CSV table of C-alpha atoms in Angstrom, one decimal:
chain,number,residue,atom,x,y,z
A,12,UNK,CA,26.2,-11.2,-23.3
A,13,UNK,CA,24.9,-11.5,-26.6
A,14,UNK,CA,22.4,-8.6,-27.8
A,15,UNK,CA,19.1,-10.9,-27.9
A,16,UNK,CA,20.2,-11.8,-24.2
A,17,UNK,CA,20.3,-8.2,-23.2
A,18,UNK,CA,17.4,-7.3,-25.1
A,19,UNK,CA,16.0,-10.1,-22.9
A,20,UNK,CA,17.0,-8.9,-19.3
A,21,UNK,CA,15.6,-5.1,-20.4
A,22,UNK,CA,12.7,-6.9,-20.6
A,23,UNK,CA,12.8,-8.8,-17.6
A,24,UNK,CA,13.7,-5.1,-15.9
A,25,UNK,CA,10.6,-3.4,-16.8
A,26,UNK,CA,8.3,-5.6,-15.7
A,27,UNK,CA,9.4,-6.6,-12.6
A,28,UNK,CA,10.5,-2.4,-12.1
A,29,UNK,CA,7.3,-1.7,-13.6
A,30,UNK,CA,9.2,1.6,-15.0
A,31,UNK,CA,11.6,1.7,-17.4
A,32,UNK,CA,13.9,4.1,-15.3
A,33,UNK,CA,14.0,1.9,-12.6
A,34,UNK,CA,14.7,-0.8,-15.1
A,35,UNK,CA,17.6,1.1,-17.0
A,36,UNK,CA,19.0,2.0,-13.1
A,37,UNK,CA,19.1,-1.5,-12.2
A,38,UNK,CA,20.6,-2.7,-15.8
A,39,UNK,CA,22.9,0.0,-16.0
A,40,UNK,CA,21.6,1.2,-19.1
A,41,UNK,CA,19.6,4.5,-20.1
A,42,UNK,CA,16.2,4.8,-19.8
A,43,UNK,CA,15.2,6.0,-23.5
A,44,UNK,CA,17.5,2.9,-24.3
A,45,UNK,CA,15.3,0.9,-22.5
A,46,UNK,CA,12.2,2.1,-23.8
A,47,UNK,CA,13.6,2.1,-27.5
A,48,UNK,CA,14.1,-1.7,-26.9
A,49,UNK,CA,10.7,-2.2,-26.0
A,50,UNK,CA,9.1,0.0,-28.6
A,51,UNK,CA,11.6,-1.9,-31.6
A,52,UNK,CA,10.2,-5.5,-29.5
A,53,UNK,CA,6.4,-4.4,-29.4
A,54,UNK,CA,6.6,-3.3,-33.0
A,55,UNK,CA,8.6,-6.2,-34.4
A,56,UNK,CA,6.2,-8.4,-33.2
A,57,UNK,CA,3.1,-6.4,-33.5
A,58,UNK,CA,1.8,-7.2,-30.0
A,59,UNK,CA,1.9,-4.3,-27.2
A,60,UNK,CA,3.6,-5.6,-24.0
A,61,UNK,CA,2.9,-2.6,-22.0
A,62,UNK,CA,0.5,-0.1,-20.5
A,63,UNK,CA,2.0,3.4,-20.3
A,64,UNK,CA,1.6,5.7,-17.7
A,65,UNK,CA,2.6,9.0,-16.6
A,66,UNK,CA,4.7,7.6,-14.5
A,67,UNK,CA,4.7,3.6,-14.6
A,68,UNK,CA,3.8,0.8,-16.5
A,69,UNK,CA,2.2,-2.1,-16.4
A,70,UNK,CA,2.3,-5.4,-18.5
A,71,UNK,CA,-0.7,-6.2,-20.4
A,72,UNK,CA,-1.9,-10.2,-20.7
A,73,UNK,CA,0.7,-10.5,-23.8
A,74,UNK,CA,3.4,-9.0,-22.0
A,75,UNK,CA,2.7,-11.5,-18.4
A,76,UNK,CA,3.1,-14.8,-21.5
A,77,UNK,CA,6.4,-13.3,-22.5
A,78,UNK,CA,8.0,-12.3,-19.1
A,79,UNK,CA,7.6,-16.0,-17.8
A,80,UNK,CA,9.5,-17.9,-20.7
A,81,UNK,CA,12.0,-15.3,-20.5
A,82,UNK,CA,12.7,-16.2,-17.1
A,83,UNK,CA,13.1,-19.4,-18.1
A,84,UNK,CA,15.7,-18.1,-21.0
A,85,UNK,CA,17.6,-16.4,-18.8
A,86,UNK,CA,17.7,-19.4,-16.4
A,87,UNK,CA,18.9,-22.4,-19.1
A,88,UNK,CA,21.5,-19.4,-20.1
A,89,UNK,CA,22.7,-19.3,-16.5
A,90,UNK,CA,22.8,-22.7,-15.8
A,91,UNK,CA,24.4,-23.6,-19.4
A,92,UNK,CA,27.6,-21.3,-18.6
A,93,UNK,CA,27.9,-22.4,-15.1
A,94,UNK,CA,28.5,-26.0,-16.1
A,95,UNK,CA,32.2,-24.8,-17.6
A,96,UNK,CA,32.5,-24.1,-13.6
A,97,UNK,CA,32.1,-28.0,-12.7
A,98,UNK,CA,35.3,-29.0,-14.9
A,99,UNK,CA,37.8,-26.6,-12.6
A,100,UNK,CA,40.2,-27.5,-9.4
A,101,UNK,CA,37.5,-25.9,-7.2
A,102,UNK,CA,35.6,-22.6,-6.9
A,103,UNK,CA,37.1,-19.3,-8.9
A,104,UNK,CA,35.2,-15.8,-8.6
A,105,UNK,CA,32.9,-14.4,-6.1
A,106,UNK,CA,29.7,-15.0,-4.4
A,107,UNK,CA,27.9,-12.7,-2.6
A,108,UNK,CA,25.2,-14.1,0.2
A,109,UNK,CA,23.0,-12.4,2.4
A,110,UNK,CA,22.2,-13.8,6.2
A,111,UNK,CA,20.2,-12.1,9.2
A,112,UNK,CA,22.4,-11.5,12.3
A,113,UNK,CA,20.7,-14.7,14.4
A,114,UNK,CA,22.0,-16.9,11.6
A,115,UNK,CA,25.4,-15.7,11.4
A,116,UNK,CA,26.3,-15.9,15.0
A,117,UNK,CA,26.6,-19.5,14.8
A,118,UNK,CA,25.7,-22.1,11.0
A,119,UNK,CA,28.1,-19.4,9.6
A,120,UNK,CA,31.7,-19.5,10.6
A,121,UNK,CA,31.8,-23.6,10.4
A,122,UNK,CA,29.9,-23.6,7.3
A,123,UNK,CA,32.1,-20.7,5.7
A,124,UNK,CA,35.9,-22.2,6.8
A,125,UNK,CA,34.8,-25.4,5.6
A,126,UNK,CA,33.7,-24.0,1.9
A,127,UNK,CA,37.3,-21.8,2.1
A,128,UNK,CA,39.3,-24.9,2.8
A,129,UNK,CA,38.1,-26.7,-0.3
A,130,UNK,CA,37.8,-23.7,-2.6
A,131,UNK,CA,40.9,-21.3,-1.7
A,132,UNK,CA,40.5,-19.2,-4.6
A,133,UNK,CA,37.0,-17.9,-4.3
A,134,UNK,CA,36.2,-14.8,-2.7
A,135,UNK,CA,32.8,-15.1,0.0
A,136,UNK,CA,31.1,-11.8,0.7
A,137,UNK,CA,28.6,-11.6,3.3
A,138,UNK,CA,26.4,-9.1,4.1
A,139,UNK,CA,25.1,-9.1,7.5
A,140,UNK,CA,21.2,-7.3,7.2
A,141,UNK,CA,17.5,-7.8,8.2
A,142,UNK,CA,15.5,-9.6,6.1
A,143,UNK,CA,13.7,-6.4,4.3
A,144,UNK,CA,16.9,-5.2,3.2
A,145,UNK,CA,18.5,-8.1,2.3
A,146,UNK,CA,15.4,-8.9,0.1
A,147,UNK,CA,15.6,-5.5,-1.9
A,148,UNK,CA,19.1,-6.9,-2.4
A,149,UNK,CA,18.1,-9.8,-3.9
A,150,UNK,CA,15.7,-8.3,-5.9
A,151,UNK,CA,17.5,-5.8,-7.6
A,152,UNK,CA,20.6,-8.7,-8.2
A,153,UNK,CA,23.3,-7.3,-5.4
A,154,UNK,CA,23.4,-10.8,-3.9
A,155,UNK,CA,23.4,-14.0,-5.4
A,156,UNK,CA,20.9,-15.8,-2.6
A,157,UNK,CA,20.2,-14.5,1.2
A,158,UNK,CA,18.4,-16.4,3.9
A,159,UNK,CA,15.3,-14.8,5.7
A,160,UNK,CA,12.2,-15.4,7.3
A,161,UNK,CA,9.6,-17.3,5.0
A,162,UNK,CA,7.0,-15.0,3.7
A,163,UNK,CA,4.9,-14.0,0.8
A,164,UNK,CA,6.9,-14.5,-2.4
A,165,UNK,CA,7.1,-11.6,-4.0
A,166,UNK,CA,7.6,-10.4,-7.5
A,167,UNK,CA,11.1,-11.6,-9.4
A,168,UNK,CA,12.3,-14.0,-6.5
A,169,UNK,CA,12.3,-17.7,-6.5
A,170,UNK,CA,12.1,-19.2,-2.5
A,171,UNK,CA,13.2,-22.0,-1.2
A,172,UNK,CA,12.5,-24.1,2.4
A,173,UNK,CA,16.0,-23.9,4.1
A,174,UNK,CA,15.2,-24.7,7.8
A,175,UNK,CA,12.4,-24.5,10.4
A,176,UNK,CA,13.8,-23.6,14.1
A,177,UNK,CA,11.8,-23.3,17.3
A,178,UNK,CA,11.8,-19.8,19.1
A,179,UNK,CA,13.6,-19.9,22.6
A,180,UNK,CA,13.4,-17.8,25.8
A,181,UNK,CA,16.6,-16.4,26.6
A,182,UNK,CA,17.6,-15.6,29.9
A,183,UNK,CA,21.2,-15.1,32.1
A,184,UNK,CA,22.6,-17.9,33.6
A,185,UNK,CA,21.4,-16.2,36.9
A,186,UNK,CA,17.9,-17.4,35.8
A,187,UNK,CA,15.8,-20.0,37.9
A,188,UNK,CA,14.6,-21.4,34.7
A,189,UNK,CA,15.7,-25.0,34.3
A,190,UNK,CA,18.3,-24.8,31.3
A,191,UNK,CA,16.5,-26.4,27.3
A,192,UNK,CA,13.5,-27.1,29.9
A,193,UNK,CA,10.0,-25.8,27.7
A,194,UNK,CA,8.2,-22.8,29.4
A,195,UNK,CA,4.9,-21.3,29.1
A,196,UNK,CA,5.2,-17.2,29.1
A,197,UNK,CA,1.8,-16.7,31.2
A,198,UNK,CA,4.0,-18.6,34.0
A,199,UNK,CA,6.5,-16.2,34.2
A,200,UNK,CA,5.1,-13.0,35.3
A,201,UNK,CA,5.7,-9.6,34.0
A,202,UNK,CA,8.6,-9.4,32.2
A,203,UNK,CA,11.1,-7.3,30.7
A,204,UNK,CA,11.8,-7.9,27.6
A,205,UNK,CA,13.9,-6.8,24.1
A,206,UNK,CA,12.2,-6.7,20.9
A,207,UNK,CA,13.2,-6.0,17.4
A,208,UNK,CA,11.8,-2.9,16.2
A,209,UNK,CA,8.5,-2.2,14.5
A,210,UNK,CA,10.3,-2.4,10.9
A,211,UNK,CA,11.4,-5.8,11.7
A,212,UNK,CA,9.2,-8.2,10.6
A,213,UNK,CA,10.0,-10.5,13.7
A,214,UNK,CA,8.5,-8.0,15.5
A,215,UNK,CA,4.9,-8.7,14.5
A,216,UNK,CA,4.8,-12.0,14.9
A,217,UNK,CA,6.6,-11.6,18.6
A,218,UNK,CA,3.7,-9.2,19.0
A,219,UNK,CA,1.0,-12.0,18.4
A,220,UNK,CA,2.1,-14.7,20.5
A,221,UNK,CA,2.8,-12.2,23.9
A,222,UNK,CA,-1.2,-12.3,23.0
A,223,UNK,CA,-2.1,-15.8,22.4
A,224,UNK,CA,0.2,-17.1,25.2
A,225,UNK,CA,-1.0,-14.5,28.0
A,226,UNK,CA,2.3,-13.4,28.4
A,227,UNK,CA,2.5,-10.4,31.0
A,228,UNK,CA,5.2,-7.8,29.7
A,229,UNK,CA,5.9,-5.3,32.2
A,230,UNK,CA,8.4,-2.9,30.0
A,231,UNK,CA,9.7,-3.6,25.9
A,232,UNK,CA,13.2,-2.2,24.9
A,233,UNK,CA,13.4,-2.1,21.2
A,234,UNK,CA,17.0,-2.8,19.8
A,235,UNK,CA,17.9,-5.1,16.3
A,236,UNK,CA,21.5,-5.4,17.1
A,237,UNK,CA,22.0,-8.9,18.5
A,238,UNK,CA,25.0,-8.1,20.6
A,239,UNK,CA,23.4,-5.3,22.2
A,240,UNK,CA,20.3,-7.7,22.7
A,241,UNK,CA,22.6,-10.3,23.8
A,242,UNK,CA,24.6,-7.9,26.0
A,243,UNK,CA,21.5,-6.5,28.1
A,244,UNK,CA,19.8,-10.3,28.7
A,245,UNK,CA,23.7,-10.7,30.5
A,246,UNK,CA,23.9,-7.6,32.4
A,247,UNK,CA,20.4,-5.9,32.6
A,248,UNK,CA,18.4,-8.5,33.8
A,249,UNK,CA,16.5,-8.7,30.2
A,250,UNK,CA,14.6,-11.2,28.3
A,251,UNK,CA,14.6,-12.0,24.7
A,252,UNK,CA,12.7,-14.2,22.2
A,253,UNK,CA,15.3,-15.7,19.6
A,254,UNK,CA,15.0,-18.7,17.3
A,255,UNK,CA,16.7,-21.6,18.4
A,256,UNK,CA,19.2,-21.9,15.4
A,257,UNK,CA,21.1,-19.4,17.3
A,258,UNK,CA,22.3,-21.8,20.1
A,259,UNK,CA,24.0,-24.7,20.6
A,260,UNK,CA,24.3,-26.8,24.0
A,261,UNK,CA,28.2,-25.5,24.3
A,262,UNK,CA,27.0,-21.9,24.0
A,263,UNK,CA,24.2,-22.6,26.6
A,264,UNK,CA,26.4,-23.6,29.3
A,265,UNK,CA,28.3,-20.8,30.1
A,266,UNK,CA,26.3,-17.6,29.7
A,267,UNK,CA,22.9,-17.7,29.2
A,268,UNK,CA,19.8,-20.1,30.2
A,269,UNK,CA,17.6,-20.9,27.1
A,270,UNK,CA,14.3,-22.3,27.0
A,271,UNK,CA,12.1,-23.6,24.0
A,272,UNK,CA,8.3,-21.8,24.3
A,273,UNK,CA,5.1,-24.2,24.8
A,274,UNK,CA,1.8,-24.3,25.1
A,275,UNK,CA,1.9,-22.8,22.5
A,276,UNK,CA,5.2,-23.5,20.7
A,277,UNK,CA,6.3,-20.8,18.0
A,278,UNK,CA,8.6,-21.4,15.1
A,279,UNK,CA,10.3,-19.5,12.4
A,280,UNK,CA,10.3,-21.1,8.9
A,281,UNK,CA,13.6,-19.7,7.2
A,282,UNK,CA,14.0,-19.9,3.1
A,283,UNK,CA,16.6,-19.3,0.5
A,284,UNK,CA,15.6,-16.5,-1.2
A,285,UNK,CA,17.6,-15.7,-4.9
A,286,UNK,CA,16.6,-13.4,-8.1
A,287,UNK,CA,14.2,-15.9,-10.4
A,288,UNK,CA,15.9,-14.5,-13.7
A,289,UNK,CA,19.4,-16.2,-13.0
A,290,UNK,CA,20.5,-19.5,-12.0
A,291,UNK,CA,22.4,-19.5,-9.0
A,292,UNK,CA,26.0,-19.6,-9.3
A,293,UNK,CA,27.2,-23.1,-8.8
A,294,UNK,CA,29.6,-22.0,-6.0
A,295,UNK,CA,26.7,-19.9,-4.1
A,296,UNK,CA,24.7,-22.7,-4.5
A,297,UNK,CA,27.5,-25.3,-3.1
A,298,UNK,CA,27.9,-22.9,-0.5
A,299,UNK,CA,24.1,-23.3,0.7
A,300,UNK,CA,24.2,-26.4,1.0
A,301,UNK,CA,26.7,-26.3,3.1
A,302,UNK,CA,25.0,-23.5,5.5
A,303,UNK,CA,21.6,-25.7,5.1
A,304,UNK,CA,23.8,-28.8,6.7
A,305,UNK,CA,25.2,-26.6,9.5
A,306,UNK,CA,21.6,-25.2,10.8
A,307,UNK,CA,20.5,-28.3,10.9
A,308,UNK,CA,23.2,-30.0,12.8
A,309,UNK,CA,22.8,-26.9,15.1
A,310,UNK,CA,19.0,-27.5,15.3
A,311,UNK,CA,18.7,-31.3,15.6
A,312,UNK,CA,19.1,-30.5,19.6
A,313,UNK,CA,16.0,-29.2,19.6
A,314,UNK,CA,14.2,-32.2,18.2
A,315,UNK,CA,13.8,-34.5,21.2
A,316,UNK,CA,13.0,-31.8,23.5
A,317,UNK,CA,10.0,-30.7,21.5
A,318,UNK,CA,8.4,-34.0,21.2
């Protein structure tokens, strides 16, 4: 990468860091080196970019004008490089995506052995984390897109819509509940039921509708494993609350009873998030659609019964 281009992501550090030793950690470079650059930038073109504290910074009005074309920079760079990609026998290199554990029990393994077949000499790493986590990853440039729950866009990250998939009762198949049937929660009586814990942003929202849907919850187990989740619904006589994406009519059949909610209905919106710096790689960005195909072939069975 050519100086000017550095120069340029130092830049891009600080202000999303909002401290230049945050910004030489996540460049890999030192943070007098970092703060050189933006002294040598600031007096070079006579306008001051930041604010110093004793222990921060923050951009002044000059410095929010400059930070926005140099996205843009760093973007056409990106992109410009990647098209050499488009001219090869498939994918070469790595990508590394980031998915919640109820979206890679089921889009991923189709989606994934499809992309391998056509591209055998790329490497896919996927890292399996709740959304907060896999956020910070994207943010500091560890992953080159991750899907999560749709939320407030925060600093440095450009979001995209990826899916929008109705949250489903699960039960065991020992259930009286009448299999993909809708159900009310206030019908139900008090329930046992598994949660994700408070950190998990699921959680909240989970939270909210056992309130507006006068749903009677007789004990909570807190767990964000989906296996363990999974395993007590089958052998404790649990409930759980999981968005629809997750199942298919092939998985419903032999192990569990699921059951869209009603009256009121509650859906998660899901988005691509990646850093807003850097165009995503051609071959991450192949490989989404891909993933964005599969959920929604897994999700179109959910369609007619919600009408």
């Amino acid at each position: 990468m050519s100086d000017s281009l550095r120069g340029i992501r130092l830049f891009v550090a600080a202000y999303e860091e909002r401290s230049f030793t945050a910004a030489a950690r996540r460049e890999n470079a030192t943070q007098s080196g970092v703060s050189q650059h933006i002294r040598r930038l600031e007096e070079t073109s006579g306008v001051q970019l930041f604010s110093r504290g004793t222990s921060s910074v923050s951009p002044t009005p000059a410095g929010d004008g400059y930070y926005k074309k140099c996205l843009e920079i760093l973007r056409v760079h990106e992109e410009a490089s990647a098209i050499l990609e488009r001219y090869g026998r498939g994918f070469v290199g790595e990508i590394k995506i980031g998915l919640m554990p109820t979206l890679s029990r089921r889009a991923l393994a189709p989606a994934l052995s499809r992309f391998l077949e056509s591209n055998p000499n790329i490497v896919v790493r996927v890292n399996e984390a709740e959304s907060a986590i896999l956020t910070e990853a994207v943010q500091a440039g560890d992953l080159d897109f991750a899907v999560v729950p749709a939320f407030d866009s925060p600093m440095g990250l450009r979001v995209r819509r990826l899916l929008r998939t109705p949250e489903v009762l699960v039960s065991s198949k020992a259930s009286t509940l009448e299999p993909m049937a809708p159900v009310r929660l206030r019908d139900l009586g008090p329930m046992k039921i598994v949660v994700p814990q408070n950190q998990n942003t699921r959680r909240t929202t989970l939270e909210t509708y056992f309130v507006s849907s006068g749903a009677q919850i007789e004990r909570f187990v807190e767990l964000d494993a989906i296996l363990g989740t999974l395993d007590m619904v089958l052998y404790g006589n649990w409930l759980t609350i999981l968005p629809g994406v997750m199942f298919t009519p092939l998985n419903n059949q032999d192990r569990f009873t699921v059951n869209p909610l009603c009256d009121p209905p509650l859906f998660t919106e899901l988005v691509v998030i990646e850093p807003a710096r850097r165009s995503m790689q051609v071959a991450a960005e192949a490989f989404s659609e891909l993933l964005k195909a599969e959920t929604e072939r897994i999700n179109s069975i959910w369609d007619g019964i919600l009408r």
